[in-house]
Short mmCIF file of C-alpha atoms and ligand atoms in Angstrom, two decimals:
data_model
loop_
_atom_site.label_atom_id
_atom_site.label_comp_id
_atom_site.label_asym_id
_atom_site.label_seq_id
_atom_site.Cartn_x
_atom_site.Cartn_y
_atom_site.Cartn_z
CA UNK A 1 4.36 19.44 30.69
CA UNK A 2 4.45 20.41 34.22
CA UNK A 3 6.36 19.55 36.69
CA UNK A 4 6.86 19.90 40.45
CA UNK A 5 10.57 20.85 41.50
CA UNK A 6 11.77 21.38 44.99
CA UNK A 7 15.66 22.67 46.21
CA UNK A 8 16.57 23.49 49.05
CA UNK A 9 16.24 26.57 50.78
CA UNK A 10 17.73 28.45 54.24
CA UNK A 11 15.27 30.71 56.50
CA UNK A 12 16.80 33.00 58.67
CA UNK A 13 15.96 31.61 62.59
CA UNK A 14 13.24 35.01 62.60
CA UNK A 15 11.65 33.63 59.26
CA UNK A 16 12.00 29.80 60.09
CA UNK A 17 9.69 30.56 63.38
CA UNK A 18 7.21 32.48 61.20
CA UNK A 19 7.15 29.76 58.54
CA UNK A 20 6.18 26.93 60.76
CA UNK A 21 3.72 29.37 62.64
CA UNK A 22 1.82 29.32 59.07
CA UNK A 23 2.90 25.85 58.48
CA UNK A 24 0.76 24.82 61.51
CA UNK A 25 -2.26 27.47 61.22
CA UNK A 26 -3.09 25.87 57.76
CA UNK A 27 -2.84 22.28 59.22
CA UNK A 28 -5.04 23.08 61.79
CA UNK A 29 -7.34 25.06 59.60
CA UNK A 30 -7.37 22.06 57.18
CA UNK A 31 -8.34 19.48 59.98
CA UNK A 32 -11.29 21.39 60.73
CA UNK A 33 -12.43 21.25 57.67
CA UNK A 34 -12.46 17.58 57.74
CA UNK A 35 -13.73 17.65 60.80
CA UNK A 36 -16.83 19.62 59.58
CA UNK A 37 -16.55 17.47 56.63
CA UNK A 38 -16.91 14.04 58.69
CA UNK A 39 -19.81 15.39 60.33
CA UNK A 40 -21.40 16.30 56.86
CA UNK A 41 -20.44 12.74 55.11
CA UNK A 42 -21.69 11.27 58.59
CA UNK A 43 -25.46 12.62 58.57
CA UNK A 44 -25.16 12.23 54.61
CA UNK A 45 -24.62 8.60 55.15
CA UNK A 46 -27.50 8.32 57.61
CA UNK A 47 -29.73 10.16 55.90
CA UNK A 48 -29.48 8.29 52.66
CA UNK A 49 -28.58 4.78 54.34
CA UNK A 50 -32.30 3.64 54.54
CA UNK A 51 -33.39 0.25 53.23
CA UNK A 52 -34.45 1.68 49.91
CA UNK A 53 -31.20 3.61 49.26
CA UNK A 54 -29.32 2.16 46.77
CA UNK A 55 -27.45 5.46 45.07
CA UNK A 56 -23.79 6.37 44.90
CA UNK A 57 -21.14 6.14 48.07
CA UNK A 58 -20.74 10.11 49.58
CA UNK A 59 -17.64 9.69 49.78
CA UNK A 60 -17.53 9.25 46.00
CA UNK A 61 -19.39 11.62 44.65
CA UNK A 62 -19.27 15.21 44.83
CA UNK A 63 -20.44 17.38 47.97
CA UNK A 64 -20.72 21.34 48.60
CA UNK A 65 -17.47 22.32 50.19
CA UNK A 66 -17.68 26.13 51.40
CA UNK A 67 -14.36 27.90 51.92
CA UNK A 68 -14.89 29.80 54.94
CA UNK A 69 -12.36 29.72 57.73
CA UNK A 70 -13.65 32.46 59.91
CA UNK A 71 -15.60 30.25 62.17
CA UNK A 72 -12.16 28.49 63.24
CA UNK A 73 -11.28 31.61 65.05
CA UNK A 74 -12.28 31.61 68.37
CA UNK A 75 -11.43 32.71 72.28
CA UNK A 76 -9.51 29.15 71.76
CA UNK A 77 -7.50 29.87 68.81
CA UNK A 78 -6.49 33.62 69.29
CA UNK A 79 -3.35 32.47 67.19
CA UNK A 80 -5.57 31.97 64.13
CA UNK A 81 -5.88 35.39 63.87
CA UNK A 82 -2.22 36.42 64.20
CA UNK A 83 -1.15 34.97 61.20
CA UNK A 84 -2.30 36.46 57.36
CA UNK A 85 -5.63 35.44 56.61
CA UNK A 86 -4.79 34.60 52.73
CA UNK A 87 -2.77 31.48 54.88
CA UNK A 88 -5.59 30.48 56.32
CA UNK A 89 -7.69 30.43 53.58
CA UNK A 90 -5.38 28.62 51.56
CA UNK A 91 -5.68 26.06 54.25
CA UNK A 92 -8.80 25.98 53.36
CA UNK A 93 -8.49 25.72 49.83
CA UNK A 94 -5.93 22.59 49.86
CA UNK A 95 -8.07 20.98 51.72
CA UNK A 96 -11.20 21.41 48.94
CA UNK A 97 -8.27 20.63 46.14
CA UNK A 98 -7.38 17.44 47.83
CA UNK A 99 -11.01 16.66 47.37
CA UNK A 100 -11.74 17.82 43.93
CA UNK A 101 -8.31 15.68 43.25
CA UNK A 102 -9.91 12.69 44.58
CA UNK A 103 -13.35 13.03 42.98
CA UNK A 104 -11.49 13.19 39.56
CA UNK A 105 -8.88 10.44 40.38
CA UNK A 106 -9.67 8.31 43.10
CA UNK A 107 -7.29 5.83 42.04
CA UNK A 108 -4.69 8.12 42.32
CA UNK A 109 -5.71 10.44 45.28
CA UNK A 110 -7.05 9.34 48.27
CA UNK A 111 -9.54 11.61 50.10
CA UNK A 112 -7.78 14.13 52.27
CA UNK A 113 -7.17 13.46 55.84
CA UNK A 114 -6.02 15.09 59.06
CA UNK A 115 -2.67 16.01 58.85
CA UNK A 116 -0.63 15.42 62.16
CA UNK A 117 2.17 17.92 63.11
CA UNK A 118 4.43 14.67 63.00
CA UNK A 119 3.82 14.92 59.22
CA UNK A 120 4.59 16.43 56.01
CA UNK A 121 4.34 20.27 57.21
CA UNK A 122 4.04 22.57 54.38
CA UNK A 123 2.88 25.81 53.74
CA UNK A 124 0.80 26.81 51.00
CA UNK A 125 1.76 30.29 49.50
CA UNK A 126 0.03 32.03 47.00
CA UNK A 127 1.22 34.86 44.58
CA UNK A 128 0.36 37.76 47.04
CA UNK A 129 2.44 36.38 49.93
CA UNK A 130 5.59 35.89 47.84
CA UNK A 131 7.72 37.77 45.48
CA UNK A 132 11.11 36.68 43.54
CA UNK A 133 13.60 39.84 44.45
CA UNK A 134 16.83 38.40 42.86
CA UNK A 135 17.92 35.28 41.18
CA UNK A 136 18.14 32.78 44.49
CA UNK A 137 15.87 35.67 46.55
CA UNK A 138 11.82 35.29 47.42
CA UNK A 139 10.50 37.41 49.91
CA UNK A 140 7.74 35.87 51.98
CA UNK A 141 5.06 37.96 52.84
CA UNK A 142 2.39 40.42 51.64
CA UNK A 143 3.68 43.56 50.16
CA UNK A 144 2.44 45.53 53.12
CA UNK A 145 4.12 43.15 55.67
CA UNK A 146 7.04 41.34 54.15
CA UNK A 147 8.25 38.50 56.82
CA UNK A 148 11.49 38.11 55.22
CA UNK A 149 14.08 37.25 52.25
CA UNK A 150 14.79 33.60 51.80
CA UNK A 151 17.90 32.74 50.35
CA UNK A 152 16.87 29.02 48.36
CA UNK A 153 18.57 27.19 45.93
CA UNK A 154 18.00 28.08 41.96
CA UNK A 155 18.85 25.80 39.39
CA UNK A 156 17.66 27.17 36.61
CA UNK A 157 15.18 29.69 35.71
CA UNK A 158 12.04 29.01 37.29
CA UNK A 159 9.50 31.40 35.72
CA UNK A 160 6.98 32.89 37.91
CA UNK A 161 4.67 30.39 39.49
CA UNK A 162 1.69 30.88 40.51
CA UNK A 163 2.53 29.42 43.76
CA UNK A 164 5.14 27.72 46.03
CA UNK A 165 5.10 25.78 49.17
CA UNK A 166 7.57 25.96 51.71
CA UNK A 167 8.44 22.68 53.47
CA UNK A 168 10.17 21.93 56.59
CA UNK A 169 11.40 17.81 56.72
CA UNK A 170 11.26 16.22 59.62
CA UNK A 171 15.09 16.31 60.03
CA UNK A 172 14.91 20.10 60.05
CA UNK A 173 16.16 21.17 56.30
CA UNK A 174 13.52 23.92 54.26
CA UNK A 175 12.24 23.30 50.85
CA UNK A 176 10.85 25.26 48.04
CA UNK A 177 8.96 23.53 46.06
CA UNK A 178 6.90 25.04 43.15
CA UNK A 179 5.03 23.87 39.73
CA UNK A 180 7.26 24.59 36.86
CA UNK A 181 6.57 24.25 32.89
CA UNK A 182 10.41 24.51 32.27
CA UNK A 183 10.46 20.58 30.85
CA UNK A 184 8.86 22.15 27.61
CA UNK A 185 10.51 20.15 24.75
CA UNK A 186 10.11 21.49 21.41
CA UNK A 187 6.42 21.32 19.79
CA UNK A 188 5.62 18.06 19.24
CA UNK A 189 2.90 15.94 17.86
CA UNK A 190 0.35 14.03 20.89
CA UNK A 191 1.85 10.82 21.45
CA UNK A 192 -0.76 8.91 20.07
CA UNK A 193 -0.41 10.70 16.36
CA UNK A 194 3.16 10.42 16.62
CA UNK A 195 2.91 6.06 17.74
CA UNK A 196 0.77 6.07 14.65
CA UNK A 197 3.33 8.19 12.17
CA UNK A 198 5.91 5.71 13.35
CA UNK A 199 3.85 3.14 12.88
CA UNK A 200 4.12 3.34 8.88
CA UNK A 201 7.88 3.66 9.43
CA UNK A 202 10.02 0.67 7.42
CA UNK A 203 13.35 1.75 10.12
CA UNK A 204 11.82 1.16 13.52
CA UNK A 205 14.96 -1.14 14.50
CA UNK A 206 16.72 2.28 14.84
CA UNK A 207 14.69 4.45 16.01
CA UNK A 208 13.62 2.94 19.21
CA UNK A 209 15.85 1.87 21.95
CA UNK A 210 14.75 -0.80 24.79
CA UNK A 211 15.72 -0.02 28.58
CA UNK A 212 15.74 -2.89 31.17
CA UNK A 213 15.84 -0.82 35.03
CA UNK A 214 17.55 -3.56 37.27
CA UNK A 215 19.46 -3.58 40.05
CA UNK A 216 22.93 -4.61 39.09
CA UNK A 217 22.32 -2.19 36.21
CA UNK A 218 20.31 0.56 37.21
CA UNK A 219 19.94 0.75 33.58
CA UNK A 220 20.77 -1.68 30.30
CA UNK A 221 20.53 -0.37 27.20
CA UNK A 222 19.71 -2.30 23.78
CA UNK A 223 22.51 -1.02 22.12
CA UNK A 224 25.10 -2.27 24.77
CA UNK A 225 25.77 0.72 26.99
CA UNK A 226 25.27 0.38 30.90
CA UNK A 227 24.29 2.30 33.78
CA UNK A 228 25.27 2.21 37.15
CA UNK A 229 25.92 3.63 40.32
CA UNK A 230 29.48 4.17 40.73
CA UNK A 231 31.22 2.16 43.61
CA UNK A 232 32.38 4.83 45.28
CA UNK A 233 28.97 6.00 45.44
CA UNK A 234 27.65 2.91 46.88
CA UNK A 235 30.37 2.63 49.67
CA UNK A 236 28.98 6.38 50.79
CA UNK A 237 25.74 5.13 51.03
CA UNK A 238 26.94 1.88 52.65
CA UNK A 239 28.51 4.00 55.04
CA UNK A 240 25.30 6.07 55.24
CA UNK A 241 22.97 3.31 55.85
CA UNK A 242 24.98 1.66 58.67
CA UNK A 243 25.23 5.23 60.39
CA UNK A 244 21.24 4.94 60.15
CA UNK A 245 20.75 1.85 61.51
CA UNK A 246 22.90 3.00 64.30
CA UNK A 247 21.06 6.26 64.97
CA UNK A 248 18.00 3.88 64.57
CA UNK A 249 18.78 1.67 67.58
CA UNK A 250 19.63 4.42 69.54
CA UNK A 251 16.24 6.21 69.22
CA UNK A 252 14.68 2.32 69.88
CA UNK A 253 16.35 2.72 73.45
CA UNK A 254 15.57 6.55 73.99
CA UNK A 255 11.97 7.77 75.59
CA UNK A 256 9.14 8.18 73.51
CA UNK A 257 8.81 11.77 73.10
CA UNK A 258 11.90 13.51 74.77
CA UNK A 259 14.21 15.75 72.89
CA UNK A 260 17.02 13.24 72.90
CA UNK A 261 15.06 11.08 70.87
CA UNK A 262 13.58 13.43 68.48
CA UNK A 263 17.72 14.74 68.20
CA UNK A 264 18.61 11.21 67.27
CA UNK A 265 15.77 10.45 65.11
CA UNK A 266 16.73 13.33 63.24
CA UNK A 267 20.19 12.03 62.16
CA UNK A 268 18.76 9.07 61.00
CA UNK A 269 16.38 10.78 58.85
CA UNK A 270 19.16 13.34 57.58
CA UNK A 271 21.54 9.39 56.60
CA UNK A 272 18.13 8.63 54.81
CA UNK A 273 17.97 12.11 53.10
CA UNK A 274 21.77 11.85 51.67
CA UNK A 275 21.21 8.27 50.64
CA UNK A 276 18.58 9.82 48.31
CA UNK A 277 20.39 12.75 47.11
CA UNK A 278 23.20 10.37 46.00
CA UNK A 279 20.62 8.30 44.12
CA UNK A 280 18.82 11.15 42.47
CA UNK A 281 21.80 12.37 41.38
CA UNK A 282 22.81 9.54 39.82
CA UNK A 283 19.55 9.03 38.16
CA UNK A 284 19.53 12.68 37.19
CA UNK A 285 22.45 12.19 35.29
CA UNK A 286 22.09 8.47 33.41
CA UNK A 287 18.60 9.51 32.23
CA UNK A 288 20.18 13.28 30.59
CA UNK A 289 23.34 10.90 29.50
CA UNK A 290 20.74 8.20 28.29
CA UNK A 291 17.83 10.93 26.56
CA UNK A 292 20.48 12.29 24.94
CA UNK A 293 21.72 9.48 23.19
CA UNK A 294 18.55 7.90 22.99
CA UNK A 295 16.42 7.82 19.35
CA UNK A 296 13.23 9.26 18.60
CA UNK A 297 11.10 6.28 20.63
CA UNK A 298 12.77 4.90 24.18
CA UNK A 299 10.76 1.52 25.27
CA UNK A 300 10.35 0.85 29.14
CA UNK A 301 9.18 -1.88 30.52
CA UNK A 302 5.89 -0.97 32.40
CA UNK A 303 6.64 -2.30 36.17
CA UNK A 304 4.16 -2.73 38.45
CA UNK A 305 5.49 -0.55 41.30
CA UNK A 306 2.61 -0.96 43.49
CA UNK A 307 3.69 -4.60 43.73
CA UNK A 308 7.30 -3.30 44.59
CA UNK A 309 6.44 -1.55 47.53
CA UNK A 310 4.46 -5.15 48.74
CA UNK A 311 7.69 -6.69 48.08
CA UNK A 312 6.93 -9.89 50.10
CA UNK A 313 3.93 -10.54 48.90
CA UNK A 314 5.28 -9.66 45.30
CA UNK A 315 8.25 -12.15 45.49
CA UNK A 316 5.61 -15.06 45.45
CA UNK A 317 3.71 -13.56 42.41
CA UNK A 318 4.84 -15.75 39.32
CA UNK A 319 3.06 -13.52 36.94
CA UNK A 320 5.47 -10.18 37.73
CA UNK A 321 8.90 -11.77 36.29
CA UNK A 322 10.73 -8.80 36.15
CA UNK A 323 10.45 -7.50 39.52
CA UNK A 324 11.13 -11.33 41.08
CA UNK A 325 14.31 -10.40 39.62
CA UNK A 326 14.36 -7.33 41.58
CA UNK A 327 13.75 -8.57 44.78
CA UNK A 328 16.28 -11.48 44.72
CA UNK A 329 18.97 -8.97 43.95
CA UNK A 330 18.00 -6.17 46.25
CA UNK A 331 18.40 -9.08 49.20
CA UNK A 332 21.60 -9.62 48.51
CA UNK A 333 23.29 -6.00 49.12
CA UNK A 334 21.32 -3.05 47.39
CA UNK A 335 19.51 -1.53 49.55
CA UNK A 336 15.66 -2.06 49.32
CA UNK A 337 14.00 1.10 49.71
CA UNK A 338 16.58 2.23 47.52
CA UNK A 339 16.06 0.34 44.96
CA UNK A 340 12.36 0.94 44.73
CA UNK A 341 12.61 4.78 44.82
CA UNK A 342 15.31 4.51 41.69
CA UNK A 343 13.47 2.63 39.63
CA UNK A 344 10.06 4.54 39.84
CA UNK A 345 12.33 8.10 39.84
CA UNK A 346 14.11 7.10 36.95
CA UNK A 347 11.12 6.32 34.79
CA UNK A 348 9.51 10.04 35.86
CA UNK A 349 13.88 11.57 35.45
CA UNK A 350 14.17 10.25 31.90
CA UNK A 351 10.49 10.98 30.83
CA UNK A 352 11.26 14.90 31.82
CA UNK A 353 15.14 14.31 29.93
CA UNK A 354 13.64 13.00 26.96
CA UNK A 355 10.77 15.57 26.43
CA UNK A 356 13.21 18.27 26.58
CA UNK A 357 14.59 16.34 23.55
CA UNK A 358 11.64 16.15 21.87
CA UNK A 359 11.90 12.72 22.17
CA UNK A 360 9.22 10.03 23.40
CA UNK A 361 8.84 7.31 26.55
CA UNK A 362 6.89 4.21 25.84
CA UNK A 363 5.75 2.00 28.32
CA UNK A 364 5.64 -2.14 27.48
CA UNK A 365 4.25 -4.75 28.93
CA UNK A 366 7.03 -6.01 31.22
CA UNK A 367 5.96 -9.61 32.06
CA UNK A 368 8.72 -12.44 31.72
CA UNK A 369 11.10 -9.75 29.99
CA UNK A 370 13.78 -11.42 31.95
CA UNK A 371 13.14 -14.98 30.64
CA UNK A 372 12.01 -14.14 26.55
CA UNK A 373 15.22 -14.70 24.32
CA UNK A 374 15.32 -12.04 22.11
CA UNK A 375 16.35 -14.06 19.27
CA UNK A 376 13.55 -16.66 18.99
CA UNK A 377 11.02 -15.49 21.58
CA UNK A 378 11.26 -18.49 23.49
CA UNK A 379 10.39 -18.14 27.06
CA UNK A 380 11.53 -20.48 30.01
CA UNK A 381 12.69 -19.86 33.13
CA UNK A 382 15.82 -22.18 32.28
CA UNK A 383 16.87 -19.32 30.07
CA UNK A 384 18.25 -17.61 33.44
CA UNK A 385 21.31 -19.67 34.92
CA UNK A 386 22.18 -17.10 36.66
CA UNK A 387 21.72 -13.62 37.72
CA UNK A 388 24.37 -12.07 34.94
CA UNK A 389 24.13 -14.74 32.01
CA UNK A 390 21.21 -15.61 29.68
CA UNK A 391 21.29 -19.10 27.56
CA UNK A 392 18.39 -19.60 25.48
CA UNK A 393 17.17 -23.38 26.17
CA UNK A 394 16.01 -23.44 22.76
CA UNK A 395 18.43 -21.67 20.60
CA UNK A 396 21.25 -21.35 22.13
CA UNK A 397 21.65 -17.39 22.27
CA UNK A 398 24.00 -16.51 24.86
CA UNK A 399 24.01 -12.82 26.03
CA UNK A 400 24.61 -10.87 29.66
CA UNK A 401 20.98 -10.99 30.91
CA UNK A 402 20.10 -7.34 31.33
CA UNK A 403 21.13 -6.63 27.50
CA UNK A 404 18.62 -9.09 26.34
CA UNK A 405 16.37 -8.12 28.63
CA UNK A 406 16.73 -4.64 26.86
CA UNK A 407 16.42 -6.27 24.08
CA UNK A 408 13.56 -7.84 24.41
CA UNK A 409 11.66 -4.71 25.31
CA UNK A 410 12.79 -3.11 22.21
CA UNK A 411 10.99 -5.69 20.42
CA UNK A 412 8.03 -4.82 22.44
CA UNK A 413 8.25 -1.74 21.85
CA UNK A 414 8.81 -1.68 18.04
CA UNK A 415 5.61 -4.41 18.15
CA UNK A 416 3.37 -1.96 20.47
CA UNK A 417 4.50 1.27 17.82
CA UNK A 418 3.53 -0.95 14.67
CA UNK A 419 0.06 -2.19 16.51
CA UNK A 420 -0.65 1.82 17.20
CA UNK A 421 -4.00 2.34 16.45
CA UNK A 422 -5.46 -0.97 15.91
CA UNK A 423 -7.88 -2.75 18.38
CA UNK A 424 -5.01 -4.31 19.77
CA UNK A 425 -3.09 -1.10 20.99
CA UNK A 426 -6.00 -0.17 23.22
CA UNK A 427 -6.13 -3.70 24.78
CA UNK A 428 -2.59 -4.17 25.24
CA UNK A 429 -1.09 -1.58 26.50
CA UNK A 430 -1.18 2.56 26.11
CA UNK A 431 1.57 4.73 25.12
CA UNK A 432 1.31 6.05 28.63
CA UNK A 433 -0.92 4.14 30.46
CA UNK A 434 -2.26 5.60 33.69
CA UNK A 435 -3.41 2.83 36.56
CA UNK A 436 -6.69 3.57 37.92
CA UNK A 437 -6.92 0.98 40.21
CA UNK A 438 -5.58 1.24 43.53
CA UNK A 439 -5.75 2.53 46.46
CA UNK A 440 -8.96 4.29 47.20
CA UNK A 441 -11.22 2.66 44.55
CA UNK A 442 -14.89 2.62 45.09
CA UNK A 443 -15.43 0.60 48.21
CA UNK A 444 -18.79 0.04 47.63
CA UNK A 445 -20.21 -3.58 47.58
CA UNK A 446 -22.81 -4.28 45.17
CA UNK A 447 -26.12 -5.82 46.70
CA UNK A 448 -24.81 -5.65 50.08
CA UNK A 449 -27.55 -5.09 52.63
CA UNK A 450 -26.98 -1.40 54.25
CA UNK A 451 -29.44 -1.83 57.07
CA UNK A 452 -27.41 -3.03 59.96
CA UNK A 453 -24.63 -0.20 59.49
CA UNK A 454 -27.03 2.26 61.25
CA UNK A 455 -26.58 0.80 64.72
CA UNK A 456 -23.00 0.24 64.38
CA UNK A 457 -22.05 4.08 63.95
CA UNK A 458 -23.99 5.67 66.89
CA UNK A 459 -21.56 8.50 67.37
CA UNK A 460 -20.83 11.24 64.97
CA UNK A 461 -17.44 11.86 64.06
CA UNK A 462 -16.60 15.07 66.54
CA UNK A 463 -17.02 18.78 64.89
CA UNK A 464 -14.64 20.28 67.55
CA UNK A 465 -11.21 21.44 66.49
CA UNK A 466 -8.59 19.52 67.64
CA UNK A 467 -7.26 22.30 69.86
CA UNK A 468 -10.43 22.29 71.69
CA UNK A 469 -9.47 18.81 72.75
ZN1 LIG B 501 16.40 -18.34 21.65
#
């Protein structure tokens, strides 16, 4: 499996100014691509939106994408040419990726788009501009020209990618960043032969082990044992997120635009940055403590994080039990965002721990996980006195909440291994189920009548490059 890891790394002032010189030549080179782009999908659109057209949306489907940049450099833009062509060109080439991405997942990617110099700004490097020269050393540069050496953080051997990108955050620190195999458990059956192997097994009740993700337990295991973030932990990022709110207001009182601002806005992001390093190290660590006590099959319950990020709308959803749960709890204390970004990390931090095991993630259905006893089955929302207690209405099981919940997804689990391979597998739920719906699905509307939407869009999208603005 592959997997994209990013540390931190340190430019040298010299270096830093070179970076986000390329940083912003392949952003610009990339919006005028799309620019061209808009102007292609616009006269596609016209062409093919007469009455009688009733084939696929352009957006949709596949479209010639050239990769030449050589027409972006002009009188205008004498910058373009200052900078190594390979970055422009792989300006160029993101931009086609994010749209060969999209044509093969538009569930999951959304078409690319201008990129402002407000956000993410990255530069694309490929294996000519960079070379590892010691462990914690990669020279930017070609071999002709090297810019520089930059010192970054190395955590473990990382190979010899193909290609890294170089980040700057909008609070000023540098990342490295870079596609790694390095999660490469031992040799392993697919996951679907190895459901149906287990399926014949008489021991499941030991060899799978349920996980409930909440938030006064980031983690509750079925065999007792408990995660969570230490207190001292949480007082730090108490601490942090009242410093944020502070720099916050400030920067709500400062001009739009001045330096000040920008200075404070910048220490709010950095709070925000160490509240997540806390949490990912955290996580980091209870998934590696977790895979490595963990048996062969560790059950999940499959959340609907798309619905966590709408919390409002979410709370009012009776069908999503668990993450009702979720949302009560994160108003009184945890911090939301937090919360959120924990539990969808720590499904993706113990899916890379327990791979290096050799061991396997499955994903259950997670609705009313919360309210099932996991003695009888019966479901009520009775069951739940309480945030911490459980009583079963029917039988009378008593247990802390988030153990039964865990419990109760081990017995999904252990009932989703044995149905592996029958008709019911496929309609239920996957091993590893990926969401296709979402943002970006086909927009089209079936039957609609196309011939007003002529009129409406009189003006093409503009070919000119933003600089010519
Ligand atoms: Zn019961």
């Amino acid at each position: 499996m592959q997997i994209g890891l990013r540390t931190r790394c340190y430019p040298k002032p010299r270096l830093a100014i070179t970076l986000a010189q390329w940083t912003g030549c392949q952003r610009v080179v990339g919006n005028a691509k799309d620019s061209e782009v808009n102007l292609l999908l616009w006269l596609r659109k016209r062409a093919i939106l007469s009455p009688s057209w009733e084939g696929p949306d352009p957006q949709m489907e596949p479209f010639p994408l050239d990769q030449t940049f050589s027409q972006f450099k002009t009188d205008l833009t004498p910058w373009l040419s200052e900078v190594p062509s390979q970055i422009l060109r792989n300006g160029v080439v993101r931009y086609k990726k994010g749209w060969s991405n999209h044509w093969k997942n538009p569930g999951h990617f959304r078409r690319p788009r201008r990129k402002k110099k407000a956000d993410s700004n990255s530069v694309w490097l490929t294996r000519e501009l960079f070379r590892f020269v010691g462990p914690g050393l990669v020279e930017i540069g070609t071999a002709a020209h090297p810019v520089g050496v930059l010192p970054f953080v190395q955590h473990r051997d990382i190979g010899e990618p193909n290609s890294i990108v170089i980040t700057r955050a909008s609070y000023g620190h540098w990342f490295l960043s870079y596609a790694s195999d390095c999660v490469q458990g031992p040799e392993m059956l697919p996951d679907e032969a190895r459901l149906k192997a287990l399926s014949k097994d008489t021991d499941l009740e030991s060899k799978v082990k349920g996980i409930d993700r909440g938030v006064v337990f980031n983690a509750a295991c079925s065999d007792g044992s408990t995660f969570k973030l230490e207190d001292e932990a949480k007082e730090q990022v108490k601490w942090l997120e009242k410093r944020r709110k502070g720099y916050q207001r400030k920067a709500a009182r400062g001009k739009k635009g001045s330096r000040r601002r920008d200075k404070v806005m910048g220490k709010a992001a950095r709070c925000s940055a160490r509240i997540a390093a806390i949490n990912e190290d955290f996580l980091r660590k209870a998934s590696y403590q977790i895979a490595k006590d963990a048996p062969e099959v560790t059950a999940l319950e499959d959340l609907n994080l798309k619905g966590m990020t709408k919390r409002a709308k979410a709370r009012k959803n009776e069908e999503i039990g668990q993450w009702l749960r979720n949302g009560a709890a994160a108003k009184s204390g945890l911090n939301k965002a937090m919360a959120n970004a924990g539990l969808g990390n720590f499904r993706v931090y113990l899916e890379q721990a327990l791979r290096k095991l050799g061991k396997m993630l499955i994903l259950v259905p997670a609705h009313h996980s919360s309210q099932e006893c996991s003695e009888c089955g019966h479901t009520e929302a009775a069951n739940r006195p309480d945030q911490e207690t459980f009583l079963c209405q029917r039988c009378g099981h008593a247990d802390n909440a988030d153990l039964n919940a865990a419990k109760v997804i081990k017995k999904r689990g252990i009932a989703l291994i044995l149905s592996a391979g029958t008709a019911d597998s496929a309609r239920e739920g996957q091993a590893r189920p990926g969401r296709p719906k979402g943002r970006g699905v086909v927009r089209r509307i079936k039957g609609e009548q196309p011939s007003a939407a002529p009129e409406t869009r009189e003006t093409p999208p503009s070919t000119e490059p933003v600089w010519a603005a």
